[in-house]
C-alpha cells in the first residue's frame, strides 16, 4: 500500500486512541459493550455490502463513551478494510438513548484514505444487557489528492458485558 504522510499520521493517531482506550477500560465507570453494525447495502451502480464490529466502554472519558472498531466492505470487484475510533456523548431519553459524537477512520484501498465522521445514533433497549442501535454517519474522506463525502446508515445489536 502506498500511504501518504498525512495518512500515516492519522493511522498512528487512530492506533494511539485504540491503545489509550484499551488501557483505560479497567477504569471505566460504565459497562463494556460490543456491537455488530452493518449497513451500506448498495445496489446501484454496483453491489456493495459492509459490516463493522466495535467494542467500547461507557463513561470512559468523563461522561463520554469511547469505542474502536474494524470494518470490512466488499463489492465492486474488491474488498476494503477500515479501522476507526469514536467518541459518543449519550443523552438519555424516555425509553431510549440518543448518542451524538464523532470519530476518525482509516480505510485501505486504492488509495488509502482517512475520514472524519459525525455520528447521530439511537439505542433501543430490549433487555437489560441487549439493545438495538441505528446510526447516521456523515463522513468526509481525504487522501489520494482529493476528498469524498459519504452518508452511511448503520444498524445492529449492542451487547453489554458488565
Coordinates of N, CA and C in Angstrom, one line a residue:
X1 N 0.8 -1.2 0.0 CA 0.0 0.0 0.0 C 0.9 1.2 0.0
X2 N 0.5 2.2 -0.8 CA 1.3 3.4 -0.8 C 0.5 4.4 0.1
X3 N 1.1 4.8 1.2 CA 0.5 5.7 2.1 C 1.1 7.1 2.0
X4 N 0.2 8.0 2.0 CA 0.6 9.4 2.1 C 1.1 9.8 3.5
X5 N 2.0 10.8 3.7 CA 2.4 11.1 5.1 C 1.2 11.5 6.0
X6 N 0.2 12.1 5.5 CA -0.9 12.5 6.3 C -1.7 11.3 6.8
X7 N -1.8 10.3 5.9 CA -2.5 9.0 6.2 C -1.7 8.3 7.3
X8 N -0.4 8.3 7.2 CA 0.4 7.7 8.2 C 0.2 8.3 9.6
X9 N 0.2 9.7 9.6 CA -0.1 10.4 10.9 C -1.4 10.0 11.5
X10 N -2.5 10.0 10.6 CA -3.8 9.6 11.1 C -3.8 8.2 11.6
X11 N -3.1 7.3 10.9 CA -3.1 5.9 11.3 C -2.5 5.8 12.7
X12 N -1.4 6.5 12.9 CA -0.8 6.5 14.2 C -1.7 7.1 15.3
X13 N -2.5 8.1 15.0 CA -3.4 8.7 15.9 C -4.5 7.7 16.2
X14 N -5.1 7.1 15.2 CA -6.1 6.1 15.5 C -5.6 4.9 16.3
X15 N -4.5 4.4 16.0 CA -3.9 3.3 16.8 C -3.6 3.8 18.2
X16 N -3.1 5.0 18.4 CA -2.9 5.6 19.7 C -4.2 5.7 20.5
X17 N -5.2 6.1 19.9 CA -6.5 6.2 20.5 C -7.0 4.8 21.0
X18 N -6.8 3.8 20.1 CA -7.3 2.5 20.4 C -6.4 1.9 21.6
X19 N -5.1 2.2 21.7 CA -4.3 1.8 22.8 C -4.7 2.5 24.1
X20 N -5.0 3.8 24.0 CA -5.5 4.5 25.2 C -6.8 3.9 25.7
X21 N -7.7 3.6 24.7 CA -9.0 3.0 25.1 C -8.8 1.7 25.8
X22 N -7.9 0.9 25.2 CA -7.6 -0.5 25.8 C -7.1 -0.4 27.2
X23 N -6.2 0.6 27.4 CA -5.6 0.7 28.7 C -6.5 1.3 29.7
X24 N -7.5 2.1 29.2 CA -8.4 2.8 30.1 C -9.6 2.0 30.5
X25 N -9.8 0.9 29.8 CA -11.1 0.1 30.0 C -11.2 -0.3 31.5
X26 N -10.1 -0.6 32.2 CA -10.2 -1.1 33.6 C -10.7 0.0 34.5
X27 N -10.5 1.3 34.1 CA -11.0 2.4 34.9 C -12.4 2.9 34.5
X28 N -13.0 2.2 33.5 CA -14.3 2.7 33.0 C -15.3 2.6 34.1
X29 N -16.1 3.7 34.2 CA -17.2 3.7 35.3 C -18.4 3.0 34.8
X30 N -18.6 2.8 33.5 CA -19.8 2.2 33.0 C -19.5 0.8 32.5
X31 N -20.5 0.3 31.8 CA -20.4 -1.1 31.3 C -19.6 -1.1 30.0
X32 N -18.9 -2.3 29.7 CA -18.3 -2.6 28.5 C -19.3 -3.1 27.5
X33 N -19.1 -2.8 26.2 CA -20.1 -3.2 25.2 C -19.4 -3.7 23.9
X34 N -20.1 -4.5 23.2 CA -19.7 -4.9 21.8 C -20.9 -4.7 20.9
X35 N -20.6 -4.3 19.6 CA -21.6 -4.1 18.6 C -21.2 -4.8 17.3
X36 N -22.2 -5.1 16.6 CA -22.1 -5.6 15.2 C -23.0 -4.6 14.4
X37 N -22.4 -3.7 13.7 CA -23.2 -2.7 13.0 C -23.0 -3.0 11.5
X38 N -24.0 -3.1 10.8 CA -23.9 -3.4 9.3 C -24.8 -2.4 8.6
X39 N -24.5 -2.2 7.3 CA -25.2 -1.3 6.5 C -24.6 -1.0 5.2
X40 N -24.9 0.1 4.6 CA -24.3 0.5 3.4 C -24.6 -0.6 2.3
X41 N -25.8 -1.1 2.3 CA -26.1 -2.0 1.2 C -26.3 -1.2 -0.1
X42 N -25.5 -1.4 -1.0 CA -25.5 -0.6 -2.3 C -25.9 -1.5 -3.4
X43 N -26.9 -1.1 -4.2 CA -27.4 -1.9 -5.3 C -27.0 -1.2 -6.6
X44 N -27.0 0.1 -6.6 CA -26.7 0.9 -7.9 C -25.5 1.8 -7.6
X45 N -24.5 1.9 -8.4 CA -24.3 1.3 -9.7 C -23.8 -0.1 -9.7
X46 N -23.3 -0.5 -8.5 CA -22.9 -1.9 -8.4 C -23.2 -2.4 -6.9
X47 N -23.2 -3.7 -6.7 CA -23.5 -4.2 -5.4 C -22.3 -4.0 -4.4
X48 N -22.7 -3.6 -3.2 CA -21.7 -3.4 -2.2 C -22.4 -3.7 -0.8
X49 N -21.6 -4.2 0.1 CA -22.1 -4.5 1.5 C -20.9 -4.4 2.4
X50 N -21.3 -3.8 3.6 CA -20.2 -3.7 4.6 C -20.7 -4.2 6.0
X51 N -19.8 -4.5 6.9 CA -20.1 -4.9 8.2 C -19.0 -4.4 9.1
X52 N -19.3 -4.0 10.3 CA -18.3 -3.5 11.3 C -18.6 -4.2 12.6
X53 N -17.5 -4.4 13.3 CA -17.5 -4.9 14.7 C -16.8 -3.9 15.6
X54 N -17.5 -3.5 16.6 CA -16.9 -2.5 17.5 C -17.0 -2.9 19.0
X55 N -16.1 -2.4 19.8 CA -16.1 -2.6 21.2 C -15.8 -1.3 21.9
X56 N -16.4 -1.1 23.1 CA -16.1 0.1 23.8 C -16.5 0.1 25.2
X57 N -16.6 1.2 25.8 CA -16.9 1.4 27.2 C -17.7 2.7 27.5
X58 N -18.7 2.6 28.3 CA -19.5 3.8 28.7 C -18.6 4.6 29.7
X59 N -18.9 5.9 29.6 CA -18.3 6.9 30.6 C -16.8 6.6 30.8
X60 N -16.1 6.4 29.7 CA -14.6 6.2 29.8 C -13.9 7.5 30.0
X61 N -14.4 8.5 29.3 CA -13.7 9.8 29.4 C -14.7 10.8 30.0
X62 N -14.9 10.7 31.4 CA -16.0 11.5 32.0 C -17.3 11.0 31.5
X63 N -18.2 11.9 31.0 CA -19.5 11.4 30.5 C -19.5 10.8 29.1
X64 N -18.3 10.7 28.5 CA -18.2 10.3 27.1 C -17.9 8.8 27.0
X65 N -18.6 8.2 26.1 CA -18.3 6.8 25.7 C -17.2 6.7 24.6
X66 N -16.4 5.7 24.6 CA -15.4 5.6 23.6 C -15.5 4.2 23.0
X67 N -15.3 4.1 21.7 CA -15.3 2.8 21.1 C -14.3 2.7 19.9
X68 N -13.9 1.6 19.6 CA -13.0 1.3 18.5 C -13.5 0.2 17.7
X69 N -13.2 0.1 16.4 CA -13.7 -1.0 15.6 C -13.0 -1.3 14.3
X70 N -13.4 -2.4 13.7 CA -12.9 -2.8 12.5 C -14.1 -3.0 11.5
X71 N -13.9 -2.7 10.2 CA -14.9 -2.8 9.2 C -14.4 -3.5 8.0
X72 N -15.2 -4.2 7.3 CA -14.9 -4.9 6.1 C -16.0 -4.6 5.1
X73 N -15.6 -4.1 3.9 CA -16.6 -3.8 2.8 C -16.2 -4.6 1.6
X74 N -17.2 -5.2 1.0 CA -17.0 -6.0 -0.2 C -17.9 -5.5 -1.3
X75 N -17.4 -5.5 -2.5 CA -18.3 -5.1 -3.7 C -17.4 -4.4 -4.7
X76 N -18.0 -4.3 -5.9 CA -17.2 -3.6 -7.0 C -15.9 -4.3 -7.4
X77 N -15.9 -5.6 -7.1 CA -14.7 -6.4 -7.5 C -13.5 -6.3 -6.5
X78 N -13.7 -5.8 -5.3 CA -12.7 -5.8 -4.3 C -13.2 -5.7 -2.9
X79 N -12.2 -5.7 -2.0 CA -12.6 -5.5 -0.6 C -11.8 -4.4 0.1
X80 N -12.4 -3.8 1.1 CA -11.7 -2.6 1.8 C -11.8 -2.9 3.3
X81 N -10.7 -2.7 3.9 CA -10.6 -2.9 5.4 C -10.5 -1.5 6.0
X82 N -11.1 -1.3 7.2 CA -11.1 0.0 7.9 C -10.9 -0.2 9.4
X83 N -10.2 0.8 10.0 CA -10.1 0.9 11.4 C -10.7 2.2 11.9
X84 N -11.4 2.3 13.0 CA -12.0 3.5 13.4 C -12.0 3.7 15.0
X85 N -12.1 4.9 15.4 CA -12.2 5.2 16.8 C -13.3 6.3 16.9
X86 N -14.2 6.2 17.9 CA -15.3 7.2 18.0 C -15.4 7.6 19.5
X87 N -15.9 8.8 19.7 CA -16.3 9.4 21.0 C -17.8 9.7 20.9
X88 N -18.6 9.2 21.8 CA -20.0 9.4 21.8 C -20.4 10.1 23.1
X89 N -21.4 11.0 23.0 CA -22.0 11.6 24.2 C -23.4 11.2 24.2
X90 N -23.7 10.3 25.2 CA -25.1 9.7 25.3 C -26.0 10.7 26.0
X91 N -27.2 10.9 25.5 CA -28.3 11.7 26.0 C -29.5 10.8 26.3
X92 N -29.7 10.4 27.6 CA -30.8 9.5 27.9 C -32.2 10.2 27.6
X93 N -33.0 9.5 26.9 CA -34.4 9.9 26.7 C -35.3 8.8 27.2
X94 N -36.6 9.1 27.3 CA -37.5 8.1 27.8 C -37.6 6.9 26.9
X95 N -37.1 5.8 27.4 CA -37.2 4.5 26.7 C -36.1 4.3 25.7
X96 N -35.2 5.2 25.5 CA -34.1 5.0 24.5 C -33.0 6.0 24.8
X97 N -31.9 5.9 24.1 CA -30.8 6.8 24.3 C -30.4 7.4 22.9
X98 N -30.1 8.7 23.0 CA -29.6 9.4 21.8 C -28.1 9.6 22.0
X99 N -27.3 9.3 21.0 CA -25.9 9.5 21.0 C -25.5 10.5 20.0
X100 N -24.6 11.5 20.4 CA -24.0 12.4 19.4 C -22.5 12.3 19.6
X101 N -21.8 12.3 18.4 CA -20.4 12.1 18.6 C -19.7 12.3 17.2
X102 N -18.4 11.9 17.3 CA -17.6 11.9 16.1 C -16.5 10.9 16.2
X103 N -15.8 10.8 15.1 CA -14.7 9.8 15.1 C -13.8 10.0 13.9
X104 N -12.8 9.1 13.9 CA -11.7 9.0 12.9 C -11.8 7.6 12.3
X105 N -11.5 7.6 11.0 CA -11.4 6.3 10.3 C -10.3 6.2 9.3
X106 N -9.6 5.1 9.3 CA -8.6 4.8 8.3 C -9.0 3.7 7.4
X107 N -9.1 3.9 6.1 CA -9.7 2.9 5.2 C -8.6 2.6 4.1
X108 N -8.3 1.3 4.0 CA -7.4 0.8 3.0 C -8.0 0.8 1.6
X109 N -7.3 0.7 0.6 CA -7.8 0.6 -0.7 C -6.9 1.3 -1.7
X110 N -7.4 1.6 -2.8 CA -6.6 2.3 -3.8 C -7.3 3.6 -4.1
X111 N -7.0 4.7 -3.4 CA -5.9 4.9 -2.4 C -6.4 4.7 -1.0
X112 N -5.4 4.6 -0.1 CA -5.7 4.6 1.3 C -6.1 6.0 1.8
X113 N -7.2 6.1 2.5 CA -7.7 7.4 2.9 C -8.0 7.4 4.4
X114 N -8.1 8.6 5.0 CA -8.6 8.8 6.3 C -9.9 9.6 6.3
X115 N -10.7 9.4 7.3 CA -12.0 10.0 7.3 C -12.3 10.7 8.7
X116 N -13.1 11.7 8.6 CA -13.6 12.4 9.8 C -15.1 12.2 9.7
X117 N -15.7 11.7 10.8 CA -17.2 11.5 10.7 C -17.9 12.0 11.9
X118 N -19.1 12.4 11.7 CA -20.1 12.7 12.7 C -21.0 11.5 13.0
X119 N -21.6 11.4 14.1 CA -22.4 10.3 14.5 C -23.7 10.8 15.2
X120 N -24.8 10.4 14.7 CA -26.1 10.6 15.5 C -26.7 9.2 15.6
X121 N -26.9 8.7 16.8 CA -27.3 7.3 17.0 C -28.5 7.2 17.9
X122 N -29.3 6.2 17.8 CA -30.4 5.9 18.7 C -30.2 4.5 19.2
X123 N -30.4 4.3 20.4 CA -30.3 2.9 21.0 C -31.6 2.6 21.6
X124 N -32.2 1.4 21.2 CA -33.5 0.9 21.7 C -33.2 -0.3 22.6
X125 N -33.3 -0.1 24.0 CA -33.1 -1.3 24.9 C -34.2 -2.3 24.7
X126 N -33.8 -3.6 24.6 CA -34.7 -4.7 24.5 C -34.7 -5.5 25.8
X127 N -33.5 -5.6 26.4 CA -33.3 -6.3 27.7 C -32.3 -5.5 28.4
X128 N -32.0 -5.9 29.7 CA -31.0 -5.2 30.5 C -29.7 -5.1 29.8
X129 N -29.2 -6.1 29.1 CA -27.8 -6.1 28.5 C -27.9 -6.2 27.0
X130 N -29.0 -5.9 26.4 CA -29.1 -6.1 24.9 C -30.0 -5.0 24.4
X131 N -29.5 -4.4 23.3 CA -30.3 -3.3 22.7 C -30.0 -3.3 21.2
X132 N -30.8 -2.6 20.4 CA -30.6 -2.4 19.0 C -30.2 -1.0 18.8
X133 N -29.3 -0.7 17.8 CA -28.8 0.6 17.5 C -29.0 0.9 16.0
X134 N -29.2 2.2 15.8 CA -29.3 2.7 14.4 C -28.5 4.0 14.4
X135 N -27.6 4.2 13.4 CA -26.8 5.4 13.4 C -26.8 6.0 12.0
X136 N -26.7 7.3 12.0 CA -26.4 8.1 10.7 C -24.9 8.6 10.9
X137 N -24.1 8.3 9.9 CA -22.7 8.7 10.0 C -22.3 9.4 8.7
X138 N -22.4 10.8 8.7 CA -21.8 11.5 7.6 C -20.3 11.6 7.8
X139 N -19.6 11.3 6.7 CA -18.1 11.1 6.7 C -17.5 11.8 5.6
X140 N -16.4 12.5 5.8 CA -15.6 13.1 4.7 C -14.2 12.3 4.7
X141 N -13.9 11.7 3.6 CA -12.6 11.0 3.4 C -11.7 11.9 2.7
X142 N -10.4 11.9 3.1 CA -9.3 12.6 2.5 C -8.2 11.7 2.1
X143 N -7.6 11.9 0.9 CA -6.5 11.1 0.5 C -6.5 10.9 -1.0
X144 N -5.4 10.5 -1.6 CA -5.3 10.3 -3.0 C -5.5 11.6 -3.8
X145 N -5.2 12.7 -3.2 CA -5.3 14.0 -3.9 C -6.7 14.6 -3.9
X146 N -7.6 14.0 -3.2 CA -9.0 14.6 -3.2 C -9.7 14.2 -2.0
X147 N -11.0 14.5 -2.0 CA -11.9 14.2 -0.9 C -13.2 13.6 -1.4
X148 N -13.9 12.9 -0.5 CA -15.2 12.2 -0.8 C -16.1 12.3 0.4
X149 N -17.4 12.6 0.1 CA -18.4 12.6 1.2 C -19.2 11.4 1.1
X150 N -19.4 10.7 2.2 CA -20.3 9.5 2.3 C -21.3 9.8 3.4
X151 N -22.5 9.3 3.3 CA -23.5 9.2 4.3 C -24.0 7.8 4.5
X152 N -23.7 7.2 5.7 CA -24.0 5.8 6.0 C -25.1 5.8 7.0
X153 N -26.0 4.8 6.8 CA -27.0 4.5 7.8 C -26.6 3.1 8.3
X154 N -26.3 2.9 9.5 CA -25.9 1.6 10.0 C -26.8 1.1 11.1
X155 N -26.9 -0.2 11.3 CA -27.8 -0.7 12.3 C -27.3 -2.0 12.8
X156 N -27.7 -2.4 14.0 CA -27.3 -3.7 14.6 C -27.4 -3.8 16.1
X157 N -27.1 -4.9 16.6 CA -27.3 -5.1 18.1 C -26.1 -4.6 18.9
X158 N -26.3 -4.2 20.1 CA -25.3 -3.9 21.1 C -25.5 -4.8 22.3
X159 N -24.4 -5.4 22.8 CA -24.5 -6.3 23.9 C -23.6 -5.7 25.0
X160 N -24.1 -5.6 26.2 CA -23.3 -5.1 27.4 C -22.7 -6.3 28.1
X161 N -21.4 -6.1 28.6 CA -20.7 -7.3 29.2 C -20.7 -7.2 30.7
X162 N -20.9 -6.0 31.3 CA -20.9 -6.0 32.8 C -21.9 -5.0 33.3

